[in-house]
PDB file of C-alpha atoms in Angstrom:
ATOM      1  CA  UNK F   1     122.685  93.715  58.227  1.00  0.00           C
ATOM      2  CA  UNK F   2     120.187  92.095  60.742  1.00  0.00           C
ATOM      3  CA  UNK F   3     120.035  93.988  64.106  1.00  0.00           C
ATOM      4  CA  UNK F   4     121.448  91.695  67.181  1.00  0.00           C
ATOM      5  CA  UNK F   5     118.764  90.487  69.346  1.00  0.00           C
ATOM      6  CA  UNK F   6     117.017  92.516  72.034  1.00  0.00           C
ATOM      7  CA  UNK F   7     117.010  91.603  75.924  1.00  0.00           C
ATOM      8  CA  UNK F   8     115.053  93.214  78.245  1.00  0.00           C
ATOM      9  CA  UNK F   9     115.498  93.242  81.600  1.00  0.00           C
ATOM     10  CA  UNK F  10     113.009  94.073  84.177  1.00  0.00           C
ATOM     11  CA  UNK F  11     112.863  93.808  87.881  1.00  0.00           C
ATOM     12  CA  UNK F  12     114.372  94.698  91.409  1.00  0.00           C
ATOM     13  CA  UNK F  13     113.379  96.831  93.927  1.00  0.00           C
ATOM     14  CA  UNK F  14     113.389 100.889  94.060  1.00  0.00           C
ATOM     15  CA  UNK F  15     116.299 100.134  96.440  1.00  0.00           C
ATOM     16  CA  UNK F  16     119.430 101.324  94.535  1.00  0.00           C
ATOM     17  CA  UNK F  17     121.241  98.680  93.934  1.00  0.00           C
ATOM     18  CA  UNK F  18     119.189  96.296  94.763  1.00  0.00           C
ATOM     19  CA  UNK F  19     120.412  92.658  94.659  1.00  0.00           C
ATOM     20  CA  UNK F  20     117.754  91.879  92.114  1.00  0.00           C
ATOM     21  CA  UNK F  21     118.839  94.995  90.323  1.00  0.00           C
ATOM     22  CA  UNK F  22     122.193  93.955  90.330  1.00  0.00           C
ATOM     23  CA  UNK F  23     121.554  89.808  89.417  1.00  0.00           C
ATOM     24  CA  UNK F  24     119.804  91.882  86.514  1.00  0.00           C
ATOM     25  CA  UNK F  25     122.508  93.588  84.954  1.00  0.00           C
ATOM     26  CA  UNK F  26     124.555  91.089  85.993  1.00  0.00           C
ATOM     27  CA  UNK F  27     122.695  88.900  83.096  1.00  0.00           C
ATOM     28  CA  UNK F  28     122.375  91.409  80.535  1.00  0.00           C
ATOM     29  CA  UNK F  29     126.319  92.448  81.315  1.00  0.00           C
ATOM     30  CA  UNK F  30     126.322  89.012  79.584  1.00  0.00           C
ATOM     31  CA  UNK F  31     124.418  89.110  76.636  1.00  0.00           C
ATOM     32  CA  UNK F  32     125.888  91.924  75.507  1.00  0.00           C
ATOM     33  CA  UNK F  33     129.183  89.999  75.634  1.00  0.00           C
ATOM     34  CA  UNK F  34     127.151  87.256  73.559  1.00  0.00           C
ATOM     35  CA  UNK F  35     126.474  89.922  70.974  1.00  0.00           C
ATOM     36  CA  UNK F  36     122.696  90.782  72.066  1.00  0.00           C
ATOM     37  CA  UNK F  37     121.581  94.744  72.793  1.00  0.00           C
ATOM     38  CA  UNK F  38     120.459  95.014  76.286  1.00  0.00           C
ATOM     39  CA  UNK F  39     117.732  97.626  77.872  1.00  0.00           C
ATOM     40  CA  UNK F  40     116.731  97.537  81.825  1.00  0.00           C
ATOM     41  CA  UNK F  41     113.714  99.103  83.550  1.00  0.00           C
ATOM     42  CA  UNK F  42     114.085  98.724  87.299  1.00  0.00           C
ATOM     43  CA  UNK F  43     114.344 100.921  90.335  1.00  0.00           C
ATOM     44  CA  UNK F  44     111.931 103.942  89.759  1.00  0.00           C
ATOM     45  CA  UNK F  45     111.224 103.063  86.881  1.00  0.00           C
ATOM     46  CA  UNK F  46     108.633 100.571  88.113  1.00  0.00           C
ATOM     47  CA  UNK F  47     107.274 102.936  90.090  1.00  0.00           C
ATOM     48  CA  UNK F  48     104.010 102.855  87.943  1.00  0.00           C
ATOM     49  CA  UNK F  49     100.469 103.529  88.756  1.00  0.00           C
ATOM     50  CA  UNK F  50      98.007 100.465  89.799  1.00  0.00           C
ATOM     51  CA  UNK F  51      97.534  98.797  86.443  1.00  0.00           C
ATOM     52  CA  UNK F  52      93.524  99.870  85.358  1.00  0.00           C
ATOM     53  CA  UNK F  53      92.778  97.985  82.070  1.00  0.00           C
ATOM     54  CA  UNK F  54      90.085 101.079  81.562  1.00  0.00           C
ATOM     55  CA  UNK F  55      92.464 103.822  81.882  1.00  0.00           C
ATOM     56  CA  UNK F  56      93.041 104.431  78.269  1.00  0.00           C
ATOM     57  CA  UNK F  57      96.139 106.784  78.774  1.00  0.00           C
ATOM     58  CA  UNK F  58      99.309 104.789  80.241  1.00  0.00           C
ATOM     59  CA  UNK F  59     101.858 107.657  82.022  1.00  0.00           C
ATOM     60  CA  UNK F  60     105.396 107.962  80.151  1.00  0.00           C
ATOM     61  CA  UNK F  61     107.100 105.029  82.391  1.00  0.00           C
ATOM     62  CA  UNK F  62     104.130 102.361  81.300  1.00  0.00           C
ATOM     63  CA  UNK F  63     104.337 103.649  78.095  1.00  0.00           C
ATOM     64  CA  UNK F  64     107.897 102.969  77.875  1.00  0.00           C
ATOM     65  CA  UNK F  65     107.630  99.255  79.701  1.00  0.00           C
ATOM     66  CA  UNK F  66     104.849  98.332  77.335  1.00  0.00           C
ATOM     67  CA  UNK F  67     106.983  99.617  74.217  1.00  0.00           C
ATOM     68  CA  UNK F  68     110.000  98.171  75.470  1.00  0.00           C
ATOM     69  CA  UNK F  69     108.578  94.676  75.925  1.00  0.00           C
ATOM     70  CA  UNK F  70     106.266  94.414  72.517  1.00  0.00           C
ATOM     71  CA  UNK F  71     110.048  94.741  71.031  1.00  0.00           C
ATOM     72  CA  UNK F  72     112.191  92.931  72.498  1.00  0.00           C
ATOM     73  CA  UNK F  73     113.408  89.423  71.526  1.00  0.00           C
ATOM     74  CA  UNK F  74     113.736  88.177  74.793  1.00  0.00           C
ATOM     75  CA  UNK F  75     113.314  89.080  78.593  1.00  0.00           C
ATOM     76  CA  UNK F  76     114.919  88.670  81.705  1.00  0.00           C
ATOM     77  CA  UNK F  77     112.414  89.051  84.753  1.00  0.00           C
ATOM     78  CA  UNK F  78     113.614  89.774  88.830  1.00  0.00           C
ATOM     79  CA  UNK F  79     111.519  89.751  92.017  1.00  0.00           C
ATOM     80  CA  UNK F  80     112.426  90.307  95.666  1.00  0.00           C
ATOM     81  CA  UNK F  81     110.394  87.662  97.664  1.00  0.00           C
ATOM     82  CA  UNK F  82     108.202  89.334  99.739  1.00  0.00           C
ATOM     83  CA  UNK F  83     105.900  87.311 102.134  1.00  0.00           C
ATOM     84  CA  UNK F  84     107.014  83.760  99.620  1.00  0.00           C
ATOM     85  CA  UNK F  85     105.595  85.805  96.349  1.00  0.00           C
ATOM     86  CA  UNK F  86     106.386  88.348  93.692  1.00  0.00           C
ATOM     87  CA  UNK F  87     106.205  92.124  94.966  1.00  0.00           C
ATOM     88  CA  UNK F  88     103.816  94.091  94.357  1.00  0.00           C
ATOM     89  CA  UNK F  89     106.002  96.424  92.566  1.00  0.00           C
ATOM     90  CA  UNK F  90     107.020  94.001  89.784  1.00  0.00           C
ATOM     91  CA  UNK F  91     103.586  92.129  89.403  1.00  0.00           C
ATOM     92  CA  UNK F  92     102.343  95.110  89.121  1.00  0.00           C
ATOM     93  CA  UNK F  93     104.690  95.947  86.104  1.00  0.00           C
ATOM     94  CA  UNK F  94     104.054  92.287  84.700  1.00  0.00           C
ATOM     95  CA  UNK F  95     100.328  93.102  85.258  1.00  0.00           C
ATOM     96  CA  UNK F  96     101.122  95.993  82.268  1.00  0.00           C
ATOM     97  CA  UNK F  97     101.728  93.555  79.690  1.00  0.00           C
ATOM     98  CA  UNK F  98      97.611  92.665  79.636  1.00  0.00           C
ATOM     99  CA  UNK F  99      98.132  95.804  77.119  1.00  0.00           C
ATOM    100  CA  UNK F 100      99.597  93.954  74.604  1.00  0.00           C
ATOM    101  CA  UNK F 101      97.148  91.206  74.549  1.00  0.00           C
ATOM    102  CA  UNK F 102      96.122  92.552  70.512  1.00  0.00           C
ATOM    103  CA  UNK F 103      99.692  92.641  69.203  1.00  0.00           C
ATOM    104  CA  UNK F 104     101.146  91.276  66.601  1.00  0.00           C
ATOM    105  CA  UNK F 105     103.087  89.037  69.051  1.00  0.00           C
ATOM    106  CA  UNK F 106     100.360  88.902  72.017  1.00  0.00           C
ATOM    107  CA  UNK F 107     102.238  88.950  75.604  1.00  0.00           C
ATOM    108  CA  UNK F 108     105.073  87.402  75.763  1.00  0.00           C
ATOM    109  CA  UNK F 109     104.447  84.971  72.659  1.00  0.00           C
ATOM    110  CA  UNK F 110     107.466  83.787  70.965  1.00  0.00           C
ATOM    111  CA  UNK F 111     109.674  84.837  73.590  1.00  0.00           C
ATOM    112  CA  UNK F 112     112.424  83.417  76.010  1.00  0.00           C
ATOM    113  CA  UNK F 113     112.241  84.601  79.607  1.00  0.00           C
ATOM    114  CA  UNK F 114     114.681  84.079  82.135  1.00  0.00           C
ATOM    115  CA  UNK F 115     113.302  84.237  85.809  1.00  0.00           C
ATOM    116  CA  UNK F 116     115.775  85.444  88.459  1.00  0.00           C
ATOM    117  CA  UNK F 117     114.503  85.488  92.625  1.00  0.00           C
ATOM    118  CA  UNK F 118     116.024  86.975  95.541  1.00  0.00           C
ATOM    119  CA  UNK F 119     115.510  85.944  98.964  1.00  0.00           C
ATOM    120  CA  UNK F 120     116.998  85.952 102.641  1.00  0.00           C
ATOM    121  CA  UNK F 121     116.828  82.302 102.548  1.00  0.00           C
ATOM    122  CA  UNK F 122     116.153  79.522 100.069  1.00  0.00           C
ATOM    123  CA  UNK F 123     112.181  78.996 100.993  1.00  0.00           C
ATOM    124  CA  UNK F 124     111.319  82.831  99.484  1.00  0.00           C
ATOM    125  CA  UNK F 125     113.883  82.796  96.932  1.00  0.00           C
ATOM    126  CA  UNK F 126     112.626  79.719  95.711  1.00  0.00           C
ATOM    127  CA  UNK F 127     108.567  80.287  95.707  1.00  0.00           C
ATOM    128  CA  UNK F 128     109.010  83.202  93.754  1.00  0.00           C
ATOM    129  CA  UNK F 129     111.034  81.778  91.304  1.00  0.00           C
ATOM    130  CA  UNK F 130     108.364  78.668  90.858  1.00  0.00           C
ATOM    131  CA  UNK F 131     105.804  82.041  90.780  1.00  0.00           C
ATOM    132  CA  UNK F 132     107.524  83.921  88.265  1.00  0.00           C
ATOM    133  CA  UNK F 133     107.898  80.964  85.632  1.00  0.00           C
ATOM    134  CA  UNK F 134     104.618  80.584  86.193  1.00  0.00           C
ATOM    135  CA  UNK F 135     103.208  84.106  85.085  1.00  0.00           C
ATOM    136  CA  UNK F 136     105.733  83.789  82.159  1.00  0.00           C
ATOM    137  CA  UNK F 137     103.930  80.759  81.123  1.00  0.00           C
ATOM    138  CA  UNK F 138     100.450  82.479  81.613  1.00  0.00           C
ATOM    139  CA  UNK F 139     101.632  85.243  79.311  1.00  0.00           C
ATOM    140  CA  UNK F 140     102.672  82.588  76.439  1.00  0.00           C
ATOM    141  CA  UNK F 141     106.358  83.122  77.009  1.00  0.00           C
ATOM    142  CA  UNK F 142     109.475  80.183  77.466  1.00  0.00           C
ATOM    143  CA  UNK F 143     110.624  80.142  80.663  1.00  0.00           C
ATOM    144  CA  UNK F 144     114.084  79.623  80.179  1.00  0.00           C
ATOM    145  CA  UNK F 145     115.411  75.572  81.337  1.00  0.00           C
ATOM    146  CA  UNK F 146     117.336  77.868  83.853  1.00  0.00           C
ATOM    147  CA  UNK F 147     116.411  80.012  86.952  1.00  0.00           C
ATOM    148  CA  UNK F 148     118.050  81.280  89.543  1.00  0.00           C
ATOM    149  CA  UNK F 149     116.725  81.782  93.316  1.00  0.00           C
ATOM    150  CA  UNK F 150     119.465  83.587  94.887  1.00  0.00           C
ATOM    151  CA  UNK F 151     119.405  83.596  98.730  1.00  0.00           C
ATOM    152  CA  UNK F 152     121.398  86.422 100.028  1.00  0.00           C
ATOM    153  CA  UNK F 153     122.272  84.832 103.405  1.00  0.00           C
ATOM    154  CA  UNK F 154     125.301  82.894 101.249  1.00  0.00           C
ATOM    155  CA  UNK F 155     125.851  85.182  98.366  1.00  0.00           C
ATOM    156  CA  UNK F 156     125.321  88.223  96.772  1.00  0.00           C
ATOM    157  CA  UNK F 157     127.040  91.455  95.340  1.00  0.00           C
ATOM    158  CA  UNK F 158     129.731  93.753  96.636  1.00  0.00           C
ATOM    159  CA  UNK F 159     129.852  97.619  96.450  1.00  0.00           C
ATOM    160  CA  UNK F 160     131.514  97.173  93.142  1.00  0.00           C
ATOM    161  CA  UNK F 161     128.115  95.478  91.768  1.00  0.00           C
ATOM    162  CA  UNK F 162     130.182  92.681  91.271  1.00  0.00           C
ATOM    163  CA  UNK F 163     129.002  88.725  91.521  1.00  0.00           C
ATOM    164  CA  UNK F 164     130.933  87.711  95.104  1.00  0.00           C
ATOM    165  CA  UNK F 165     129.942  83.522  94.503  1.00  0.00           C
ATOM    166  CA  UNK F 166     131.176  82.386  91.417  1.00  0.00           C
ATOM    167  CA  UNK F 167     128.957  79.489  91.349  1.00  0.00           C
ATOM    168  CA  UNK F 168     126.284  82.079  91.175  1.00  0.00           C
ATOM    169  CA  UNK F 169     127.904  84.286  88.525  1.00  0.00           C
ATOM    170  CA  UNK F 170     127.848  80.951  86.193  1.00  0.00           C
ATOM    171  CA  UNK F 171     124.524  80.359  86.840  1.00  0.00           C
ATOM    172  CA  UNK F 172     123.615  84.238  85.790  1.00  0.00           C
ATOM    173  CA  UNK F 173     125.779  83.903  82.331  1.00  0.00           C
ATOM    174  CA  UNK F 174     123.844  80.846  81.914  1.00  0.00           C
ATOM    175  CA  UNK F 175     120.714  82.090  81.725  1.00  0.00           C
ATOM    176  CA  UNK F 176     121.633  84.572  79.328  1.00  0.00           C
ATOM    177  CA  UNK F 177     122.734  82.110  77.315  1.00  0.00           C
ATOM    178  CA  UNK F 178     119.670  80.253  77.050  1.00  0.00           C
ATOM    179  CA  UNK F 179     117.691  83.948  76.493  1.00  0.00           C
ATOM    180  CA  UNK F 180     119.876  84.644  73.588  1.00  0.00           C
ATOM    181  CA  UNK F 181     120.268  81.412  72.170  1.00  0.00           C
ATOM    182  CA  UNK F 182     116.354  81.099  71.630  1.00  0.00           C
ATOM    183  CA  UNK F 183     115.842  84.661  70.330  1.00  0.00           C
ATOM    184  CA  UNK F 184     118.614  83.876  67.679  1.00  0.00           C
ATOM    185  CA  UNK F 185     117.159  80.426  66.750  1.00  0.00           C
ATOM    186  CA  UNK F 186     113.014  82.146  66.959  1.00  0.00           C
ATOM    187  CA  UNK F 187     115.118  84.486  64.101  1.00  0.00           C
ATOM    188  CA  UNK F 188     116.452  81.833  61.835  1.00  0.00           C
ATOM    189  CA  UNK F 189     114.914  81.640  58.328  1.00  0.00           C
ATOM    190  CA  UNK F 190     111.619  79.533  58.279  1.00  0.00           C
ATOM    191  CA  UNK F 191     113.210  77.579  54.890  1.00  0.00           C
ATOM    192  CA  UNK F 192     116.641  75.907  55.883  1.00  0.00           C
ATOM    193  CA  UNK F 193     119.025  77.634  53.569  1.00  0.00           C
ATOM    194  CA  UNK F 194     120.159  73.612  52.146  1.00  0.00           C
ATOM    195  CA  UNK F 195     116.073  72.991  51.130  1.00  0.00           C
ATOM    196  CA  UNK F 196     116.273  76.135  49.645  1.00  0.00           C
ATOM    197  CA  UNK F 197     119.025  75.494  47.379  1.00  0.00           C
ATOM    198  CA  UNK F 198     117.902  71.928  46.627  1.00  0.00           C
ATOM    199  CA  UNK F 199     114.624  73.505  45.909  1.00  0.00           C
ATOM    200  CA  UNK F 200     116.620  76.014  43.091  1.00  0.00           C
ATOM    201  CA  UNK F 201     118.733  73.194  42.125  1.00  0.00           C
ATOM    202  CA  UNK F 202     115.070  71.057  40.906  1.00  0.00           C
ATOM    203  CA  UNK F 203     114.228  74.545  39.375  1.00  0.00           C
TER     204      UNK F 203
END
C-alpha cells in the first residue's frame, strides 16, 4: 500500500508559539485530516549555523532540515516580517536547501509550496508573502494559487493555539488543500489506467 503524502512544514520564530508557528500547524493540523503525514521544523530548530556552501559537515539540525525536505512531497513555508522581508532565521534555513541542488529531485522541483506571512499590519505581512513565493519559485517549486499574509492587528491565535478569525482558519485549510492535492496528482501513474487497458485490450 502506497505511503500518504508527506508535508513539511517549516517556519516561525524561536518564540514559542509563535503566530507563524501556530498558522503552521494550523495547516498541517489539516492535512493530516486530508489523509497526508505531517513533520514541522520551527522554533529552535532553525536555530542553525550561517549557511557556508564549503563547510562540508552540516550539524544534526541541518542535517535533519535538508533530509526532511529532499523527502517530502510537499512544503508549507512561514516567515515573520521583519523590516518588509523574510527573517533571517528562516532564509537562512531556506538558504540550506542550495544542498540539494544534485538530487534526484533538485530543490524544491516537483513540489507544491504553500507560503504563509505574519505581520503587525498588512504592508509586512504582505511583502513577505510576495518574497517567499518568490524564493519558492527560485528553488523550482509551485507556489501554491493560495497564500496567506496574516496581520495580527485583526487576527490571530488564542492560548489554546486555536484559529480566533474563521475567515482566516478557511484560508489555512485551503492551502493545505492545494499542497496535498498536487502531491497526490505529482503521484498519479504516468499511463492513465483507461490507455492502459485499451493498450492490453489491442494486445
Amino acid at each position: 500500500m502506497e505511503q500518504p503524502p508527506l508535508l513539511v512544514g517549516i517556519g516561525g520564530s524561536t518564540r514559542p508559539g509563535s503566530t507563524g508557528e501556530r498558522a503552521l500547524r494550523a495547516v498541517l493540523a489539516e492535512a493530516e485530516r486530508l489523509g497526508a503525514r505531517t513533520s514541522l521544523i520551527a522554533g529552535d530548530d532553525l536555530l542553525l549555523p550561517l549557511y557556508d556552501p564549503r563547510e562540508p559537515v552540516r550539524e544534526p539540525r541541518a542535517e535533519r532540515l535538508i533530509a526532511e525536505i529532499a523527502a517530502a512531497d510537499g512544503l508549507v513555508l512561514a516567515s515573520p516580517a521583519y523590516h518588509g522581508g523574510i527573517s533571517g532565521l528562516v532564509k537562512n534555513a531556506l538558504d540550506y536547501v542550495e544542498d540539494l541542488r544534485g538530487d534526484a529531485r533538485p530543490y524544491f522541483t516537483g513540489r507544491a509550496v504553500g507560503c504563509l506571512a505574519v505581520g503587525a499590519g498588512w504592508q509586512g505581512a504582505v511583502s513577505t508573502l510576495s518574497a517567499l513565493r518568490d524564493v519558492v519559485c527560485a528553488l523550482r517549486g509551485w507556489p501554491t494559487p493560495l497564500g496567506v499574509a496574516v496581520n495580527t492587528v485583526e487576527a490571530g491565535f488564542g492560548p489554546d493555539g486555536r484559529c480566533t478569525d474563521a475567515r482566516l482558519q478557511s484560508r489555512l485549510e485551503a492551502v493545505a488543500g492545494q499542497v496535498v492535492e498536487f502531491a497526490r496528482m505529482r503521484r498519479l501513474p504516468a499511463v492513465h489506467p483507461l490507455d492502459a487497458a485499451l493498450a492490453a485490450a489491442r494486445g
